[in-house]
Amino acid sequence: MINQHSEKLLNTQLENLPGEGYVFNWFDWFCLWYPPGWLILFNRHWQHYHADPDGWNWLEYGLFLIPGGFYLALLSRWLRLGFRSPRKEVGEFDPKYQQAFRQEVLGPIVKSYFRGELQQVENLPPTGPLIVAMNHAGMCFPWDFLTLGYLLSETRGWVVQPVASPALFEHPWVTWWLPPKWSQVLGGVRAELDNFESAMAAPTPTANAQGKILLYAPEGIRGPLKGWKRRYQLEKFDVSFIQLSDRYHIPILPVVCIGSESLHLWAVNFTKLQRVVKLPFLPFSPLMLVLLLFPSMGIWAMRTRLRYFIQPLEPAGLDADSNKGRTAAYRQAQQLREKLQLQIHQFLGKS
């Protein structure tokens, strides 16, 4: 539940957005419950706030909705752009647009479809900065991250930035699917050391951010890669978030997500083909036949219930009795992994 202070801050941000807000109409609700339409929602919302002559048009949106029509829409757009790709513009994080997208698009999806819930909210600190470390899975679009970002923002009024694979910023599929600059404008931070450090050191973009809040997956890409067979089995944690926590004196907030493994059921990764197409992972499951007919479903996921269990805050830095080095950071990262794995087993046992 949003406290009154946070709600006032959020409403103030929305009042500063250009033009009128985006309101779901009957077509948007249809797109929400018709899986090939999710991509339409993202692009329609972007076009409401941004001039995008290279974006999809209504004819192409209509083609999204019929089997195999996405390929015709892709051809139509390519011809319309003069046999070239959409322009790749450099974008900067825009917390006002993130706020609009969160309330106007993410809100209906999280509440009506993923039914996201925060549990053990008493463990949430009142302010940042924080590195929020969560088990990441699902072998699909990062809905577990987006849902957590939405819930944290609604509960505390935070501006949250997810750390994401570079492929989500520059892969040709993403360039054609999503608007230019989309990931950057929504606050995405490339999962590369220089970008991570720059994001941690940068000043907060708005006064009500109350400190930098970054969402981080300690398993890295190994989390989604493990597939359905190893669901809820945490992979080795990277050490970078421990090192950055120590360097910038930022505490770590561990979060356990239950339900993310059901975002793309029975999926396995085809490593060789994944490398050919240069994607971080390439899930194969019984859904693949449907995805071949409706490629716009690449951002869709199965309906599930995403529950987030907030764990006690981990203090910033390495243990006082340890040496300041990679070995100490690795040891601390794996200790946290073991602690979260135990929590996952306990929560699954109660489900």
Short mmCIF file of C-alpha atoms in Angstrom, two decimals:
data_model
loop_
_atom_site.label_atom_id
_atom_site.label_comp_id
_atom_site.label_asym_id
_atom_site.label_seq_id
_atom_site.Cartn_x
_atom_site.Cartn_y
_atom_site.Cartn_z
CA MET A 1 0.00 0.00 0.00
CA ILE A 2 1.41 3.37 -0.98
CA ASN A 3 1.96 5.68 1.96
CA GLN A 4 0.57 9.21 1.64
CA HIS A 5 3.98 10.83 1.30
CA SER A 6 5.03 8.55 -1.57
CA GLU A 7 1.67 8.93 -3.29
CA LYS A 8 1.97 12.72 -3.20
CA LEU A 9 5.45 12.53 -4.71
CA LEU A 10 4.31 10.18 -7.48
CA ASN A 11 1.34 12.36 -8.36
CA THR A 12 3.62 15.42 -8.50
CA GLN A 13 5.84 13.63 -11.03
CA LEU A 14 2.86 12.69 -13.20
CA GLU A 15 1.65 16.29 -13.22
CA ASN A 16 4.99 17.32 -14.75
CA LEU A 17 4.71 14.89 -17.67
CA PRO A 18 4.18 16.47 -21.08
CA GLY A 19 0.65 16.40 -22.44
CA GLU A 20 -2.17 14.21 -21.19
CA GLY A 21 -1.49 10.85 -19.60
CA TYR A 22 -2.00 7.59 -21.42
CA VAL A 23 -5.30 5.92 -20.51
CA PHE A 24 -6.12 2.31 -21.36
CA ASN A 25 -8.96 2.02 -23.87
CA TRP A 26 -10.77 -1.11 -25.04
CA PHE A 27 -8.03 -1.90 -27.57
CA ASP A 28 -5.32 -1.75 -24.89
CA TRP A 29 -7.26 -4.13 -22.65
CA PHE A 30 -7.73 -6.43 -25.62
CA CYS A 31 -3.96 -6.35 -26.24
CA LEU A 32 -3.28 -7.17 -22.58
CA TRP A 33 -5.34 -10.35 -22.74
CA TYR A 34 -4.33 -11.28 -26.29
CA PRO A 35 -0.62 -12.22 -26.01
CA PRO A 36 0.59 -10.98 -29.44
CA GLY A 37 -0.65 -7.51 -28.45
CA TRP A 38 1.78 -6.84 -25.60
CA LEU A 39 4.35 -5.42 -27.99
CA ILE A 40 1.66 -3.06 -29.28
CA LEU A 41 1.09 -1.73 -25.75
CA PHE A 42 4.76 -0.87 -25.27
CA ASN A 43 5.05 0.93 -28.61
CA ARG A 44 1.70 2.74 -28.38
CA HIS A 45 2.63 4.11 -24.98
CA TRP A 46 6.02 5.29 -26.24
CA GLN A 47 4.44 6.97 -29.26
CA HIS A 48 2.00 8.79 -26.97
CA TYR A 49 4.92 10.65 -25.36
CA HIS A 50 7.56 10.64 -28.12
CA ALA A 51 7.60 11.53 -31.80
CA ASP A 52 8.75 8.30 -33.49
CA PRO A 53 8.47 8.42 -37.30
CA ASP A 54 10.45 5.16 -37.54
CA GLY A 55 8.04 3.32 -35.22
CA TRP A 56 5.30 0.82 -36.03
CA ASN A 57 2.04 2.12 -37.51
CA TRP A 58 -1.59 1.01 -37.26
CA LEU A 59 -1.48 -1.25 -40.32
CA GLU A 60 1.49 -3.08 -38.86
CA TYR A 61 -0.15 -3.33 -35.45
CA GLY A 62 -3.08 -5.06 -37.09
CA LEU A 63 -0.73 -7.56 -38.74
CA PHE A 64 0.77 -8.40 -35.32
CA LEU A 65 -2.55 -9.91 -34.32
CA ILE A 66 -2.83 -12.56 -37.06
CA PRO A 67 -0.73 -15.75 -37.40
CA GLY A 68 2.43 -15.00 -39.36
CA GLY A 69 1.41 -11.37 -39.77
CA PHE A 70 4.41 -10.05 -37.86
CA TYR A 71 6.67 -11.00 -40.77
CA LEU A 72 4.51 -8.95 -43.15
CA ALA A 73 4.56 -6.07 -40.65
CA LEU A 74 8.36 -6.29 -40.49
CA LEU A 75 8.57 -6.21 -44.29
CA SER A 76 6.14 -3.28 -44.44
CA ARG A 77 8.16 -1.27 -41.94
CA TRP A 78 11.47 -2.08 -43.64
CA LEU A 79 10.09 -0.89 -47.00
CA ARG A 80 8.58 2.20 -45.38
CA LEU A 81 11.96 3.11 -43.85
CA GLY A 82 13.70 2.83 -47.20
CA PHE A 83 15.36 -0.58 -46.71
CA ARG A 84 17.11 0.37 -43.48
CA SER A 85 16.87 -0.39 -39.77
CA PRO A 86 15.20 1.99 -37.30
CA ARG A 87 17.46 4.76 -36.13
CA LYS A 88 19.58 3.91 -33.10
CA GLU A 89 19.56 6.99 -30.90
CA VAL A 90 21.49 7.42 -27.68
CA GLY A 91 19.04 7.85 -24.83
CA GLU A 92 19.39 8.96 -21.23
CA PHE A 93 17.38 7.81 -18.25
CA ASP A 94 14.13 9.77 -17.97
CA PRO A 95 12.53 9.17 -14.55
CA LYS A 96 9.38 11.03 -15.62
CA TYR A 97 8.78 8.65 -18.49
CA GLN A 98 9.64 5.68 -16.28
CA GLN A 99 6.97 6.93 -13.87
CA ALA A 100 4.39 7.23 -16.65
CA PHE A 101 5.20 3.78 -18.06
CA ARG A 102 5.09 2.21 -14.61
CA GLN A 103 1.70 3.62 -13.66
CA GLU A 104 0.00 3.51 -17.07
CA VAL A 105 1.27 0.22 -18.55
CA LEU A 106 3.10 -1.80 -15.91
CA GLY A 107 0.41 -1.19 -13.33
CA PRO A 108 -2.41 -2.98 -15.20
CA ILE A 109 -0.06 -5.82 -16.20
CA VAL A 110 1.32 -6.37 -12.69
CA LYS A 111 -2.06 -6.12 -10.96
CA SER A 112 -4.25 -7.96 -13.49
CA TYR A 113 -1.82 -10.49 -14.94
CA PHE A 114 1.21 -11.20 -12.75
CA ARG A 115 -0.56 -10.41 -9.45
CA GLY A 116 2.68 -9.18 -7.90
CA GLU A 117 2.94 -9.04 -4.11
CA LEU A 118 5.59 -7.82 -1.65
CA GLN A 119 5.95 -9.98 1.44
CA GLN A 120 7.83 -9.16 4.67
CA VAL A 121 7.62 -5.45 3.86
CA GLU A 122 8.85 -4.66 7.36
CA ASN A 123 12.35 -5.48 6.07
CA LEU A 124 12.21 -2.63 3.55
CA PRO A 125 14.40 0.31 4.62
CA PRO A 126 12.76 3.76 4.38
CA THR A 127 15.35 5.15 1.96
CA GLY A 128 18.23 4.19 -0.34
CA PRO A 129 20.81 3.88 -1.64
CA LEU A 130 20.48 0.14 -2.13
CA ILE A 131 21.58 -2.73 -4.32
CA VAL A 132 18.51 -4.99 -4.53
CA ALA A 133 19.76 -8.52 -5.25
CA MET A 134 17.17 -11.03 -6.49
CA ASN A 135 17.07 -14.53 -7.97
CA HIS A 136 16.30 -14.01 -11.67
CA ALA A 137 14.69 -16.68 -13.85
CA GLY A 138 11.97 -17.40 -16.36
CA MET A 139 13.94 -17.56 -19.65
CA CYS A 140 11.89 -14.72 -21.07
CA PHE A 141 11.53 -10.95 -20.98
CA PRO A 142 12.63 -9.80 -17.46
CA TRP A 143 9.14 -9.55 -15.99
CA ASP A 144 10.31 -10.58 -12.53
CA PHE A 145 12.60 -7.53 -12.46
CA LEU A 146 10.03 -5.12 -13.91
CA THR A 147 7.37 -6.29 -11.47
CA LEU A 148 9.67 -5.89 -8.47
CA GLY A 149 10.69 -2.42 -9.65
CA TYR A 150 7.03 -1.48 -9.93
CA LEU A 151 6.17 -2.77 -6.46
CA LEU A 152 9.13 -1.07 -4.79
CA SER A 153 8.31 2.20 -6.51
CA GLU A 154 4.66 2.02 -5.48
CA THR A 155 5.52 1.13 -1.89
CA ARG A 156 8.36 3.58 -1.25
CA GLY A 157 8.20 6.10 -4.12
CA TRP A 158 11.67 5.03 -5.25
CA VAL A 159 13.17 5.52 -8.69
CA VAL A 160 14.47 2.03 -9.50
CA GLN A 161 16.99 1.12 -12.22
CA PRO A 162 17.49 -2.51 -13.33
CA VAL A 163 20.86 -3.87 -14.40
CA ALA A 164 20.31 -5.71 -17.70
CA SER A 165 22.22 -7.72 -20.28
CA PRO A 166 23.75 -5.56 -23.06
CA ALA A 167 21.70 -7.61 -25.56
CA LEU A 168 18.56 -5.93 -24.23
CA PHE A 169 19.95 -2.60 -25.43
CA GLU A 170 21.42 -3.29 -28.85
CA HIS A 171 20.42 -6.68 -30.29
CA PRO A 172 18.79 -6.31 -33.75
CA TRP A 173 15.65 -8.10 -32.55
CA VAL A 174 15.26 -5.57 -29.74
CA THR A 175 15.97 -2.70 -32.13
CA TRP A 176 13.04 -3.77 -34.31
CA TRP A 177 10.65 -4.83 -31.54
CA LEU A 178 10.96 -1.93 -29.15
CA PRO A 179 11.24 1.86 -29.56
CA PRO A 180 14.70 3.46 -29.93
CA LYS A 181 16.39 4.25 -26.59
CA TRP A 182 13.59 2.41 -24.79
CA SER A 183 15.70 0.44 -22.28
CA GLN A 184 17.97 3.39 -21.49
CA VAL A 185 15.12 5.87 -21.09
CA LEU A 186 13.36 3.51 -18.66
CA GLY A 187 16.51 3.38 -16.52
CA GLY A 188 18.22 0.20 -17.67
CA VAL A 189 21.90 -0.08 -16.76
CA ARG A 190 24.12 -2.24 -18.95
CA ALA A 191 25.56 -5.20 -17.03
CA GLU A 192 29.12 -4.08 -17.60
CA LEU A 193 31.50 -2.97 -14.86
CA ASP A 194 32.07 0.57 -16.15
CA ASN A 195 28.35 1.23 -16.60
CA PHE A 196 27.53 -0.32 -13.23
CA GLU A 197 30.09 1.85 -11.46
CA SER A 198 28.93 4.97 -13.32
CA ALA A 199 25.34 4.28 -12.26
CA MET A 200 26.35 3.82 -8.63
CA ALA A 201 28.44 6.99 -8.58
CA ALA A 202 25.96 9.18 -10.49
CA PRO A 203 23.70 11.56 -8.56
CA THR A 204 20.09 10.51 -8.15
CA PRO A 205 17.95 11.82 -11.04
CA THR A 206 15.16 13.25 -8.90
CA ALA A 207 14.84 14.61 -5.42
CA ASN A 208 12.39 11.93 -4.30
CA ALA A 209 14.62 9.03 -5.35
CA GLN A 210 16.09 9.13 -1.83
CA GLY A 211 19.29 7.45 -2.98
CA LYS A 212 20.26 5.16 -5.83
CA ILE A 213 18.21 1.94 -6.11
CA LEU A 214 19.64 -0.67 -8.48
CA LEU A 215 18.08 -4.07 -9.21
CA TYR A 216 20.76 -6.69 -9.68
CA ALA A 217 20.75 -10.42 -10.49
CA PRO A 218 23.73 -12.02 -8.66
CA GLU A 219 23.45 -15.17 -10.81
CA GLY A 220 23.92 -13.11 -13.94
CA ILE A 221 22.76 -14.74 -17.14
CA ARG A 222 23.25 -18.17 -15.52
CA GLY A 223 19.91 -17.70 -13.77
CA PRO A 224 17.64 -17.69 -16.84
CA LEU A 225 19.97 -20.11 -18.66
CA LYS A 226 19.42 -22.98 -16.22
CA GLY A 227 15.96 -23.65 -17.59
CA TRP A 228 12.99 -25.52 -16.16
CA LYS A 229 14.89 -28.64 -15.05
CA ARG A 230 16.92 -26.68 -12.48
CA ARG A 231 14.17 -24.28 -11.43
CA TYR A 232 14.72 -22.60 -8.08
CA GLN A 233 18.28 -23.93 -7.89
CA LEU A 234 20.47 -20.86 -7.50
CA GLU A 235 23.58 -20.73 -9.67
CA LYS A 236 26.92 -19.30 -8.55
CA PHE A 237 26.74 -15.63 -7.60
CA ASP A 238 28.97 -13.04 -9.24
CA VAL A 239 31.08 -10.98 -6.87
CA SER A 240 30.74 -7.56 -8.51
CA PHE A 241 27.77 -6.47 -6.39
CA ILE A 242 29.64 -7.32 -3.20
CA GLN A 243 32.69 -5.38 -4.37
CA LEU A 244 30.62 -2.34 -5.38
CA SER A 245 28.68 -2.47 -2.13
CA ASP A 246 32.01 -2.33 -0.30
CA ARG A 247 33.46 0.39 -2.53
CA TYR A 248 30.50 2.76 -2.37
CA HIS A 249 29.26 1.80 1.13
CA ILE A 250 25.84 0.77 -0.18
CA PRO A 251 23.91 -1.97 1.65
CA ILE A 252 22.42 -4.97 -0.16
CA LEU A 253 18.73 -5.81 0.07
CA PRO A 254 18.23 -9.52 -0.78
CA VAL A 255 14.88 -10.50 -2.28
CA VAL A 256 13.54 -13.99 -2.97
CA CYS A 257 11.09 -14.25 -5.89
CA ILE A 258 8.68 -17.19 -6.02
CA GLY A 259 6.74 -17.64 -9.26
CA SER A 260 9.32 -16.39 -11.76
CA GLU A 261 10.21 -19.91 -12.89
CA SER A 262 6.66 -20.24 -14.25
CA LEU A 263 6.97 -17.29 -16.62
CA HIS A 264 8.08 -19.65 -19.41
CA LEU A 265 7.21 -23.23 -18.49
CA TRP A 266 9.26 -26.31 -19.44
CA ALA A 267 11.90 -24.22 -21.21
CA VAL A 268 15.42 -25.40 -22.09
CA ASN A 269 18.22 -23.41 -23.67
CA PHE A 270 19.74 -24.33 -27.05
CA THR A 271 23.25 -23.06 -26.43
CA LYS A 272 24.67 -23.44 -29.95
CA LEU A 273 21.73 -21.72 -31.64
CA GLN A 274 21.70 -19.05 -28.93
CA ARG A 275 25.31 -18.21 -29.77
CA VAL A 276 24.54 -18.05 -33.50
CA VAL A 277 21.81 -15.44 -32.99
CA LYS A 278 23.88 -13.70 -30.28
CA LEU A 279 21.17 -13.68 -27.62
CA PRO A 280 21.86 -14.10 -23.89
CA PHE A 281 19.55 -17.14 -23.90
CA LEU A 282 17.18 -18.81 -26.36
CA PRO A 283 14.37 -20.75 -24.66
CA PHE A 284 12.76 -23.72 -26.37
CA SER A 285 9.51 -25.15 -25.06
CA PRO A 286 6.07 -26.24 -26.32
CA LEU A 287 5.35 -22.50 -26.71
CA MET A 288 7.90 -22.16 -29.51
CA LEU A 289 5.43 -23.10 -32.27
CA VAL A 290 3.16 -20.28 -31.12
CA LEU A 291 6.12 -17.89 -30.94
CA LEU A 292 7.09 -18.74 -34.53
CA LEU A 293 3.58 -17.77 -35.65
CA PHE A 294 3.49 -14.67 -33.41
CA PRO A 295 7.03 -13.28 -32.94
CA SER A 296 5.57 -10.22 -31.23
CA MET A 297 4.98 -12.54 -28.25
CA GLY A 298 8.72 -12.33 -27.55
CA ILE A 299 7.96 -9.99 -24.64
CA TRP A 300 4.99 -12.03 -23.36
CA ALA A 301 5.06 -14.49 -20.45
CA MET A 302 2.72 -17.00 -18.86
CA ARG A 303 0.27 -15.71 -16.28
CA THR A 304 1.56 -16.43 -12.80
CA ARG A 305 1.65 -15.06 -9.28
CA LEU A 306 4.91 -13.27 -8.51
CA ARG A 307 5.64 -13.10 -4.78
CA TYR A 308 8.65 -11.21 -3.45
CA PHE A 309 9.95 -11.99 0.03
CA ILE A 310 12.06 -9.10 1.33
CA GLN A 311 15.02 -10.36 3.38
CA PRO A 312 16.86 -8.50 6.17
CA LEU A 313 19.26 -5.85 4.93
CA GLU A 314 22.87 -6.92 4.43
CA PRO A 315 25.28 -4.21 5.66
CA ALA A 316 27.58 -2.57 3.15
CA GLY A 317 31.07 -3.89 2.63
CA LEU A 318 33.04 -7.03 3.29
CA ASP A 319 33.15 -8.75 6.65
CA ALA A 320 35.32 -6.86 9.10
CA ASP A 321 37.56 -9.88 9.75
CA SER A 322 38.19 -10.65 6.07
CA ASN A 323 40.84 -9.42 3.67
CA LYS A 324 39.70 -6.83 1.15
CA GLY A 325 40.02 -8.91 -1.97
CA ARG A 326 38.19 -10.92 -4.61
CA THR A 327 38.44 -14.11 -2.54
CA ALA A 328 36.70 -12.47 0.40
CA ALA A 329 34.02 -11.02 -1.90
CA TYR A 330 33.47 -14.44 -3.48
CA ARG A 331 33.10 -16.07 -0.07
CA GLN A 332 30.57 -13.49 1.05
CA ALA A 333 28.60 -13.76 -2.21
CA GLN A 334 28.33 -17.53 -1.89
CA GLN A 335 27.30 -17.27 1.76
CA LEU A 336 24.46 -15.02 0.67
CA ARG A 337 23.58 -17.49 -2.08
CA GLU A 338 23.34 -20.35 0.45
CA LYS A 339 21.16 -18.22 2.72
CA LEU A 340 18.77 -17.35 -0.12
CA GLN A 341 18.66 -20.94 -1.35
CA LEU A 342 17.54 -22.06 2.11
CA GLN A 343 14.84 -19.38 2.09
CA ILE A 344 13.62 -20.50 -1.35
CA HIS A 345 13.20 -24.09 -0.14
CA GLN A 346 11.29 -22.88 2.90
CA PHE A 347 8.94 -20.66 0.89
CA LEU A 348 8.32 -23.42 -1.67
CA GLY A 349 7.49 -25.81 1.18
CA LYS A 350 4.85 -23.40 2.46
CA SER A 351 3.26 -22.85 -0.97
#
